[in-house]
XYZ file of C-alpha atoms in Angstrom:
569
model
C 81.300 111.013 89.768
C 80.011 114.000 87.777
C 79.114 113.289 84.259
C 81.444 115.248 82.304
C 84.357 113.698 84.590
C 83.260 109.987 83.251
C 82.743 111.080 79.791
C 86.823 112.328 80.178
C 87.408 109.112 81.637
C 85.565 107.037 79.105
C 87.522 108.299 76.491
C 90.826 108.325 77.820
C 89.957 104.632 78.751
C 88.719 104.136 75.209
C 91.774 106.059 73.420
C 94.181 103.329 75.289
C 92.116 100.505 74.137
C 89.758 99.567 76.907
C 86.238 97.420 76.536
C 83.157 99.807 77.569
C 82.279 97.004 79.898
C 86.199 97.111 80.803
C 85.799 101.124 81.507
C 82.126 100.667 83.329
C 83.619 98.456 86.371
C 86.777 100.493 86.623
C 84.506 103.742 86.786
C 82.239 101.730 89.351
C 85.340 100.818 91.409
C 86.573 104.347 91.234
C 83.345 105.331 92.804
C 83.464 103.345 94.976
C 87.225 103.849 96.310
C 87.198 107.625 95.690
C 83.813 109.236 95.989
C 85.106 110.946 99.617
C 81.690 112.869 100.982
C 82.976 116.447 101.514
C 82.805 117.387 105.163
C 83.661 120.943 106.926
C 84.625 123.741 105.342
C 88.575 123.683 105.978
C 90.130 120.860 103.318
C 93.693 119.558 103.981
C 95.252 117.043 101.474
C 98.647 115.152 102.462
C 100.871 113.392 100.763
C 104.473 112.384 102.429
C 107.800 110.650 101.364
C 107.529 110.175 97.728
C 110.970 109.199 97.302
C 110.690 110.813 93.558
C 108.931 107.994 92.442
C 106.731 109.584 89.053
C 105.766 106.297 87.604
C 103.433 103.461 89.362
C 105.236 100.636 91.459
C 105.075 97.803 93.581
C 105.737 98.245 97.596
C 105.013 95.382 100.127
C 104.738 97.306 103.147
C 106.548 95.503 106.486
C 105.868 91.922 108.149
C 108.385 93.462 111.259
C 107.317 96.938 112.706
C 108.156 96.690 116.052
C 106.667 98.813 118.783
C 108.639 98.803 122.208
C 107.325 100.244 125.538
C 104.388 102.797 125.081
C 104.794 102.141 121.220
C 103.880 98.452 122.109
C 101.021 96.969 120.089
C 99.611 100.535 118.831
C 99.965 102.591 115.933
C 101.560 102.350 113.963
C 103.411 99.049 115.057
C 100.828 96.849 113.621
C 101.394 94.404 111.055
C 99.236 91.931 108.789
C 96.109 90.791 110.287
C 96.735 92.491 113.443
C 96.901 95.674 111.832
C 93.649 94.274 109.552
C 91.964 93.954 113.675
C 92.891 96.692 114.892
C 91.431 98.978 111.892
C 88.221 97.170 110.937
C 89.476 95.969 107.897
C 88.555 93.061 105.956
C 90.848 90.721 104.314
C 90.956 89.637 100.657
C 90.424 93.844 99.739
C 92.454 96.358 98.112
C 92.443 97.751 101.625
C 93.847 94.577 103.145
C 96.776 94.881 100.014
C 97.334 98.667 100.344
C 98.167 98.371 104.330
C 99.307 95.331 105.097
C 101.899 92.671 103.043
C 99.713 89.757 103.462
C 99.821 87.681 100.197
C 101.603 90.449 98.855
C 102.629 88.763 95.346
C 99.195 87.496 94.505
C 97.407 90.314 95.892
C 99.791 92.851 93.776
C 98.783 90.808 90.695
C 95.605 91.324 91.137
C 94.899 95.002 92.199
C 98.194 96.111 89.717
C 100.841 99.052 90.663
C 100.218 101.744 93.307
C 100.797 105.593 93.194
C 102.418 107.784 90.039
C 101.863 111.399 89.716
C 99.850 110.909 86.970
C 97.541 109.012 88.815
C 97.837 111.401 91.946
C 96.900 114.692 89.682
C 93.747 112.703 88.768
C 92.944 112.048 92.072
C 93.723 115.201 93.707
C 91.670 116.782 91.309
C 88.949 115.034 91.681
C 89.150 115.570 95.107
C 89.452 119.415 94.517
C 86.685 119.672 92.209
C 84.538 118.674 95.410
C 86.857 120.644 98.387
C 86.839 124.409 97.605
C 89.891 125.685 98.607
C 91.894 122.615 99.217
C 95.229 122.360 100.197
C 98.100 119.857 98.869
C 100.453 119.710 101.403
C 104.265 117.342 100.979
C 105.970 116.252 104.446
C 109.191 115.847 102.692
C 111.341 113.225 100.991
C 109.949 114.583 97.637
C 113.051 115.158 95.532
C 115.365 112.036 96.150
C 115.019 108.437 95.685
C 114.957 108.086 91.703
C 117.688 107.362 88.818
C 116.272 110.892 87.335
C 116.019 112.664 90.259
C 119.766 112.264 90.853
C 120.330 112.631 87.091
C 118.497 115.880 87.199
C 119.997 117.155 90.450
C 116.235 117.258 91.805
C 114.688 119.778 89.019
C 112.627 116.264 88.101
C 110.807 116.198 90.979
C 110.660 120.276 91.273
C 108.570 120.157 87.984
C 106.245 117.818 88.686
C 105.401 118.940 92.059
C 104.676 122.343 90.895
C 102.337 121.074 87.766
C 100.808 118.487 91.117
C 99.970 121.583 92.833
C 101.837 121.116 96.110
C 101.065 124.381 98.046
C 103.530 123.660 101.273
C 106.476 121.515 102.049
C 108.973 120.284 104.497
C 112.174 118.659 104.260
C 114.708 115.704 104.733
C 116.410 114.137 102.151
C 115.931 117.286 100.211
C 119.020 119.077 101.990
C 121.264 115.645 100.551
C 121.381 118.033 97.766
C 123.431 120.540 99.594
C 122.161 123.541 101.069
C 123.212 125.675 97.691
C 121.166 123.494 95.859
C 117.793 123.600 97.789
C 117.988 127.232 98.616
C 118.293 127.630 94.648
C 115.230 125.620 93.993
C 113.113 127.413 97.169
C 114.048 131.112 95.475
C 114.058 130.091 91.533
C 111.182 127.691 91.238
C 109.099 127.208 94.169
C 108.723 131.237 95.089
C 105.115 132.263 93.796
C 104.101 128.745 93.756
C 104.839 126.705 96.647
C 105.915 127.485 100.593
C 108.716 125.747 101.763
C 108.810 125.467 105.754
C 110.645 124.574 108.585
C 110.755 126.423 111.478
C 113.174 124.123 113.744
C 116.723 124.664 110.895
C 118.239 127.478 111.985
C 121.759 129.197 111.396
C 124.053 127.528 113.927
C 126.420 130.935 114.398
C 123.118 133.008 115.134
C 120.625 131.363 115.308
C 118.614 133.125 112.362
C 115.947 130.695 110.539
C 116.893 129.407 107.765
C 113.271 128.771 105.958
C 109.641 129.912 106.875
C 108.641 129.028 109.953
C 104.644 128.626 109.084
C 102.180 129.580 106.003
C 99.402 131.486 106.968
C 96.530 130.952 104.528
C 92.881 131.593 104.334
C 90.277 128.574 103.530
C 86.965 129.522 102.910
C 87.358 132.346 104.911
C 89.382 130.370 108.083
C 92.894 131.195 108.997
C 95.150 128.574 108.908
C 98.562 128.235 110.055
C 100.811 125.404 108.446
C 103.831 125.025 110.802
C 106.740 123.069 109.399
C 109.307 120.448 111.107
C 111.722 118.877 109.640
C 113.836 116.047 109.816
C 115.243 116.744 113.108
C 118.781 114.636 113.120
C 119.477 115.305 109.353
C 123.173 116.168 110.437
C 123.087 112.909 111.949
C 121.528 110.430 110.124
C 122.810 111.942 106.672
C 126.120 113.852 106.147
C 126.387 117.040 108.009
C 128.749 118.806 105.282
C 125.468 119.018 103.525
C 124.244 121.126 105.587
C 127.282 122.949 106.925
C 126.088 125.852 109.186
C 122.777 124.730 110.253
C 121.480 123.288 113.037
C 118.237 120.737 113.401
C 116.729 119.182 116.368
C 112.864 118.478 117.674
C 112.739 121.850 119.502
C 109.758 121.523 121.381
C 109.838 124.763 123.259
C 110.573 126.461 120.113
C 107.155 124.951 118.497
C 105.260 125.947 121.425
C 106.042 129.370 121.120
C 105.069 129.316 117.136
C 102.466 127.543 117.550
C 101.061 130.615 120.344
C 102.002 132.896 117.625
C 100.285 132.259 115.018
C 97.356 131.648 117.444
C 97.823 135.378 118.442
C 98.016 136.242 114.888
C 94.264 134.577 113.998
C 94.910 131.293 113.437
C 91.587 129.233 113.583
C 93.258 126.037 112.973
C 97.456 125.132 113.584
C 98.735 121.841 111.587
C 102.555 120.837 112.081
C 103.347 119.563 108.799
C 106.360 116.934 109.949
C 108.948 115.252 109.036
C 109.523 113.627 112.416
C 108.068 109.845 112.021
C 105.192 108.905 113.717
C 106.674 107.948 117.237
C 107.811 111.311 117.701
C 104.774 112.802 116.566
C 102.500 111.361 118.971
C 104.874 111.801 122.321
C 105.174 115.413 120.511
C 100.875 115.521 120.481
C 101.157 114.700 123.906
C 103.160 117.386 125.202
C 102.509 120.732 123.505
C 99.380 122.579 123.331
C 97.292 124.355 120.818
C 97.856 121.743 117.557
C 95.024 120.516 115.874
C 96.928 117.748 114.100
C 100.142 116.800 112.900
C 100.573 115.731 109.341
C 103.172 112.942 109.368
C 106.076 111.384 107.628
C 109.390 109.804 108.036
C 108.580 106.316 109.232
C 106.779 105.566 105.624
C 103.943 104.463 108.076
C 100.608 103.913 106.335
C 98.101 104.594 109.290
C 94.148 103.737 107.807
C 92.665 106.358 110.760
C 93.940 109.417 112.712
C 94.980 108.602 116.424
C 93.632 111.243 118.729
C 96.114 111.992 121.239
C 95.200 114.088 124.574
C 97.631 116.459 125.875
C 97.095 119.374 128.615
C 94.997 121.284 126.712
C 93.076 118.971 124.543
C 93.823 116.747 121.727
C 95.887 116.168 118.663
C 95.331 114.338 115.281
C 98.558 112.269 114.432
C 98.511 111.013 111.052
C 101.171 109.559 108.906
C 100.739 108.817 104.982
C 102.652 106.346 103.887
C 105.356 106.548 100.786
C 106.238 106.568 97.311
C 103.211 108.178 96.257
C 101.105 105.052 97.463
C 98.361 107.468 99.530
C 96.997 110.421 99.704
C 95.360 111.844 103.042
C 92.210 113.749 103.112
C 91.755 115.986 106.568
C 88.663 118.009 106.942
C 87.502 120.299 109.910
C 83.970 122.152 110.316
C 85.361 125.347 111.651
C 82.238 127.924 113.246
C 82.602 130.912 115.097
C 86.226 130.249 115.198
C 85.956 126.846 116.882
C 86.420 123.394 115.471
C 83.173 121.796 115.604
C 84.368 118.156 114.013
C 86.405 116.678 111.839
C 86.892 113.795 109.714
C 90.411 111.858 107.805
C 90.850 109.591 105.226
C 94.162 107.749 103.598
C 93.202 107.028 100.195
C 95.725 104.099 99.068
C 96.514 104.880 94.971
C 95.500 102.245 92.616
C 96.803 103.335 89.349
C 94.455 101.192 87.517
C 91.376 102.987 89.116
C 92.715 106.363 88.114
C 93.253 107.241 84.510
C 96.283 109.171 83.885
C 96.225 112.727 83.614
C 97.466 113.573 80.396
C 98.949 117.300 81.362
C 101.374 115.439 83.877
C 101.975 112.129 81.928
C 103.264 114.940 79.160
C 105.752 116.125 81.591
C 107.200 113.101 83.157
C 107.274 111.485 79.712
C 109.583 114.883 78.750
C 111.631 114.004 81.719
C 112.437 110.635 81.178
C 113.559 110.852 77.143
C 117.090 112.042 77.605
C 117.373 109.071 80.343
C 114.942 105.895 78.777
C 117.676 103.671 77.671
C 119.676 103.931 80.635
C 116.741 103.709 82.995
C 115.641 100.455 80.897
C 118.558 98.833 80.641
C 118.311 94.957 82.312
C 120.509 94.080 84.486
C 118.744 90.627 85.266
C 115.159 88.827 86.157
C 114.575 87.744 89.287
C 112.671 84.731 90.226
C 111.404 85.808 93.914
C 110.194 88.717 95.660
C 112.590 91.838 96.012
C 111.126 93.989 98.625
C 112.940 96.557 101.228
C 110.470 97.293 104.074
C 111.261 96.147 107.421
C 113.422 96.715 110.452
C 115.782 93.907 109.299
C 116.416 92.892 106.103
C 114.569 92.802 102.949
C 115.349 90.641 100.199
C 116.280 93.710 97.842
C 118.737 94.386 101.071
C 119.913 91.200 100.713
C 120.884 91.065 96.706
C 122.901 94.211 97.875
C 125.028 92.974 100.349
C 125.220 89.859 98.730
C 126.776 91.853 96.016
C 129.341 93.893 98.009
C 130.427 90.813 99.581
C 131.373 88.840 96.344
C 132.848 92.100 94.324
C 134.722 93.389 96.981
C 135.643 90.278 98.280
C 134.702 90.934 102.228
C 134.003 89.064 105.046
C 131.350 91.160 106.014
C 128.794 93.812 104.362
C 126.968 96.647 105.888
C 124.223 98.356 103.680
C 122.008 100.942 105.733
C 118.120 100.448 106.802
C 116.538 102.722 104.139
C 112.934 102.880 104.540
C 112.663 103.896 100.584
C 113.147 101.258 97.890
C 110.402 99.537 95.964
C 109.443 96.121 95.362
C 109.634 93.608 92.145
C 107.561 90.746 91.762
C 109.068 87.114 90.785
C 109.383 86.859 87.027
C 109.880 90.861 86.618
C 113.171 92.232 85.112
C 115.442 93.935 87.270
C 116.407 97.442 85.401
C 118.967 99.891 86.126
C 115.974 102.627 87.005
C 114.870 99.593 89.401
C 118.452 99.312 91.175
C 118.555 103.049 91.482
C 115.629 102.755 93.214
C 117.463 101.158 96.274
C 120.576 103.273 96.220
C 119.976 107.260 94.526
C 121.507 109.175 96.752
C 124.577 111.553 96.526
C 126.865 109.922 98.193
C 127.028 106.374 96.735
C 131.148 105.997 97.334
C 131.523 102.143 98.585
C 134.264 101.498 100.927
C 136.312 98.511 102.015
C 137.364 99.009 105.966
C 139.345 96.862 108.323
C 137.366 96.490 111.351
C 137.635 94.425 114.518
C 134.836 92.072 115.925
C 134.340 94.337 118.809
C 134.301 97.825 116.554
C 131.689 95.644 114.263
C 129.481 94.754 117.279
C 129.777 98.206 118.563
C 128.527 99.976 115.285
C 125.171 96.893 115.629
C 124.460 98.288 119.351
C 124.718 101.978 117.736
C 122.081 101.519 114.980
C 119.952 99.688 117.199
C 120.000 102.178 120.108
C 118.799 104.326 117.155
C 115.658 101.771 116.055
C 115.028 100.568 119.806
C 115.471 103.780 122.501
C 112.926 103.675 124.711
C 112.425 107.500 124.504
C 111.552 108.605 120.147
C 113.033 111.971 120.930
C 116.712 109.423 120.233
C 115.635 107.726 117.712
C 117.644 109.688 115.301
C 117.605 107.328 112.015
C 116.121 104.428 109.607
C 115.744 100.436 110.148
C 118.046 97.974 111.244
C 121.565 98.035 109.523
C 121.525 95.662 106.785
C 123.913 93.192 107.380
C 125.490 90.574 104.871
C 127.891 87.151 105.887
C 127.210 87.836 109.647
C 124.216 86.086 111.565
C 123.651 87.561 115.358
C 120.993 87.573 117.641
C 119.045 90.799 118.812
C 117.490 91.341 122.032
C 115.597 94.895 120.934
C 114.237 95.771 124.884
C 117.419 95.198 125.940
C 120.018 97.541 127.405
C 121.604 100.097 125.341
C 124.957 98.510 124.222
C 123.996 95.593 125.395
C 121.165 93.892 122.555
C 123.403 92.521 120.121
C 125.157 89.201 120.872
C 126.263 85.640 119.199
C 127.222 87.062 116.546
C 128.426 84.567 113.720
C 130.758 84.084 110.670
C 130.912 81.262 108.445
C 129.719 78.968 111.664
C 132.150 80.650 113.666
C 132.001 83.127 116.570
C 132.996 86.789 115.697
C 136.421 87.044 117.516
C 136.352 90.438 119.168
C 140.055 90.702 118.523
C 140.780 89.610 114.846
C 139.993 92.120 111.832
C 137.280 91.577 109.285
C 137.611 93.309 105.478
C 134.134 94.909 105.728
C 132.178 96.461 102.904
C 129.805 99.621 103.225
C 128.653 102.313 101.502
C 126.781 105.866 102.116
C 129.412 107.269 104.554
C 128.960 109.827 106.469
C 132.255 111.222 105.853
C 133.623 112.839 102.442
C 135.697 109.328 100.766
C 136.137 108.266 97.482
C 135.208 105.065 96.017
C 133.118 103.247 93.703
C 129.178 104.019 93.389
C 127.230 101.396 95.250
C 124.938 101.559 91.727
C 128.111 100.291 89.527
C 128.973 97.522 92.099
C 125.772 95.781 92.107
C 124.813 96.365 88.557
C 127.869 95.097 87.734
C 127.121 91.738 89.910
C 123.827 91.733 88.513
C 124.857 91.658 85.052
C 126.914 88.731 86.034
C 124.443 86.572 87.714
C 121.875 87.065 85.133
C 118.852 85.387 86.972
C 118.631 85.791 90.798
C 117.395 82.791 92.253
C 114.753 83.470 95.009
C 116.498 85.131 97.349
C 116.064 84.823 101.408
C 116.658 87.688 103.668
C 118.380 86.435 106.354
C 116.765 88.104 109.218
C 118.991 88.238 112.975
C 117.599 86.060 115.684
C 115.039 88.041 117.647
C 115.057 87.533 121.424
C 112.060 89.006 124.047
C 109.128 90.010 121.474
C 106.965 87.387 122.660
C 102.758 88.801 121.776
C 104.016 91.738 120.265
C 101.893 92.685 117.224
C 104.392 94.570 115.611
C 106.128 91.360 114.013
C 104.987 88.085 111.911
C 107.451 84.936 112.068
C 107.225 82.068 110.057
């Protein structure tokens, strides 16, 4: 650290009330966690599904992660200590707590709150200060996931990322805005300051792209070319009126003849900057030619190291950088006489505690909370247990929400879907609205209240798993595991499409495949009315007052016997 930067931190640390001895470790732990030796001469920063999270939070990241087939056992299907193994990490770290949910609670209490812009514009200056040149590049998922960035329609999250210095971007739950919306953003705010890219969305009539296919820029005299992919099912695994007009898809071929064009056109080095998740990425690295890396996102996987994958002509970096603002990766290359000589990566996990906040952006996102503080503060109730998302089944925050649907909409059964976004609460903390909205901002909250049969209930299971569990990524076209609520089954995930889901249970009772069930849901994919998932549970929340530790009743898991990618017990 130079010495003017710790004088700015020593007084920042002093001016919010901090012992010098307090200030001296936290600068010595900074060191240590953020002094990243400079390599190369190209610099590539990378920061993925944010989920418009400004402010510093809790997220246990997933006991269940499983890998099937080639995924088996690899990247990024590792959990807890056999993640900890595989990596060369050592328990009892801030490491060990930023990858892995191993004594999450405890470990959270010690090491504090992860990510916050204002943290992140610290650390990407630092990091900078000492990479000439640097780019900040966003794999998508930036603009949605927050009370305020549904409030504010996105503009929230537009602001801040400008001020963050985000150079490029790609999309997902960006177009859940409506295409009106996002092309008003790309030509009012981001044009001049930031590229957004995806060169697989194209007009479905003619075929004409919709975005940018690439960014060309220069780095210390090296052309790069930034390709961007989007969310390829977005019509499918979000509402397609959304994005009336355009189609999506992985389009392989398509990237393959990009990526030879902007080779043609100079490029030294190619990056796809994805929004695929990290299964598709690396059977992607596998079969086109002529990508250096691919900067990952989607799957809210937090991989420690880059996985080199070969493919015809070489090899390809596959990274993927986590969520909600908890990392940041850090990709150099040494690029001579036009040829990459070596490289080197980095995911930087985001202790807010060992960053002070920048004051520019803590400015802005205090300006863009005011109109919304009491709202956003409002409790709704304290919980005495975990509340955590992150998993392929249910998470306890899951759990709370379909217990809610169930006992104010009076169903049998309650069907919630496997978002990857959501933070976490720790037992004892209150549970706000901004909290709840957390779990459910999107922009199409209607609940609904559906008659279905057994066997039209088991058939929607075997969809959403087909989904999680296809043998082949190029199908796996959404989130985790439905969350269910009343209804216990058993899973068999290598199983047969249509064919995994079976005993499945109500009240102690087999599912009869004939009688109709009053079943609760919300985030359809068609246009319906009905009440905001937000109001229902903050409603029950208000009601219950204190939420007793709550257990997220997980399926019965059949077949998974050594596989690394889940913890039991």
């Amino acid at each position: 650290m130079e010495r003017r930067e710790f004088n700015k931190m020593l007084a920042l640390g002093l001016a919010a009330g901090l012992s010098l001895p307090g200030m001296s470790r936290r600068a010595g732990a900074m060191n240590e966690a953020y002094d990243i030796a400079r390599f190369g001469n190209v610099h590539l920063m990378h920061m993925t599904d944010v989920h418009a999270q400004l402010k510093p939070i809790y997220y246990r990241e997933p006991s269940i992660n499983i890998g099937l087939h080639d995924a088996r056992n690899r990247p990024p299907h590792l959990v807890g200590d056999a993640l900890l193994s595989h990596y060369g990490l050592k328990a009892d770290t801030r490491e060990s707590h930023a990858f892995t949910y191993i004594d999450f609670v405890e470990a959270a209490q010690r090491y504090g709150k992860v990510g916050g812009f204002s943290h992140l514009a610290t650390l990407v200056k630092r990091l900078k200060a000492n990479r000439p040149g640097a780019l900040l590049l966003d794999g998508g998922d930036l603009w949605q996931g927050s009370a305020t960035s549904l409030w504010t329609n996105g503009q929230d999250m537009v602001d801040a990322s400008k001020l963050l210095g985000i150079d490029v971007m790609t999309g997902h739950w960006e177009f859940t805005l409506g295409s009106d919306r996002v092309n008003e953003i790309i030509e009012n705010d981001l044009n001049g300051h930031m590229d957004f890219v995806a060169h697989n969305v194209k007009d479905f009539d003619f075929g004409d792209p919709i975005f940018a296919s690439h960014s060309m820029r220069e780095i210390n005299g090296v052309p790069v070319a930034i390709i961007g992919q989007a969310f390829p099912y977005t019509p499918i695994a979000n509402p397609s009126y959304m994005v009336e007009g355009w189609t999506f898809g992985i389009q392989e071929r398509e990237l393959q003849d990009k990526i030879d064009e902007v080779r043609a056109a100079g490029a030294q080095v190619v990056v796809l900057l994805s929004h695929n998740g990290a299964d598709t990425d690396i059977k992607l690295a596998s079969r086109v030619t002529g990508l250096d890396a691919i900067l990952g996102g989607h799957t809210h996987d937090g991989m420690p190291k880059a996985m080199e994958v070969k493919n015809p002509s070489g090899m390809t970096l596959v990274t993927n950088a986590g969520s909600n603002g908890k990392f940041l990766g850090v990709l150099d290359f040494d690029v001579r006489e036009g040829k990459i000589k070596g490289w080197d990566y980095k995911l930087l996990p985001v202790f807010a505690d060992l960053l002070p906040a920048d004051p520019e952006m803590e400015a802005l996102i205090k300006k863009i909370r005011a109109p919304y503080e009491s709202q956003l503060n409002e409790v709704l109730a304290k919980t005495d247990g975990l509340l955590y998302r992150r998993g392929n089944f249910n998470g306890s925050f899951d759990q709370l929400i379909v217990d809610a649907m169930i006992d104010e909409m009076e169903a049998d059964v309650a069907l919630s879907p496997g978002f990857r976004w959501g933070t976490s609460l720790l037992p004892g903390d209150d549970i706000t609205m901004e909290d709840l909205m957390a779990q459910v901002a999107i922009t199409y909250p209607q609940t609904t209240l559906t008659d279905m049969t057994g066997e039209f209930l088991k058939v929607v299971l075997e969809d959403v798993a087909d989904n999680l569990f296809n043998p082949d990524p190029y199908y796996q076209q959404g989130g985790d595991m439905v969350r269910v609520g009343g209804l216990d089954y058993t899973i068999d995930p290598k199983g047969d499409s249509g064919k995994r889901i079976s005993d499945m249970m109500l009240n102690g009772k087999p599912v009869d495949p004939k009688k109709t069930y009053k079943v609760a849901g919300w985030a359809s994919m068609q246009q319906v009315e009905g009440e905001p998932i937000w109001d229902v549970c903050a409603r029950w929340l208000r009601s219950q007052k204190q939420i007793d530790l709550v257990e997220a009743k997980q399926p019965k898991i059949k077949g998974l016997s050594g596989n690394d990618g889940i913890v039991t017990g």
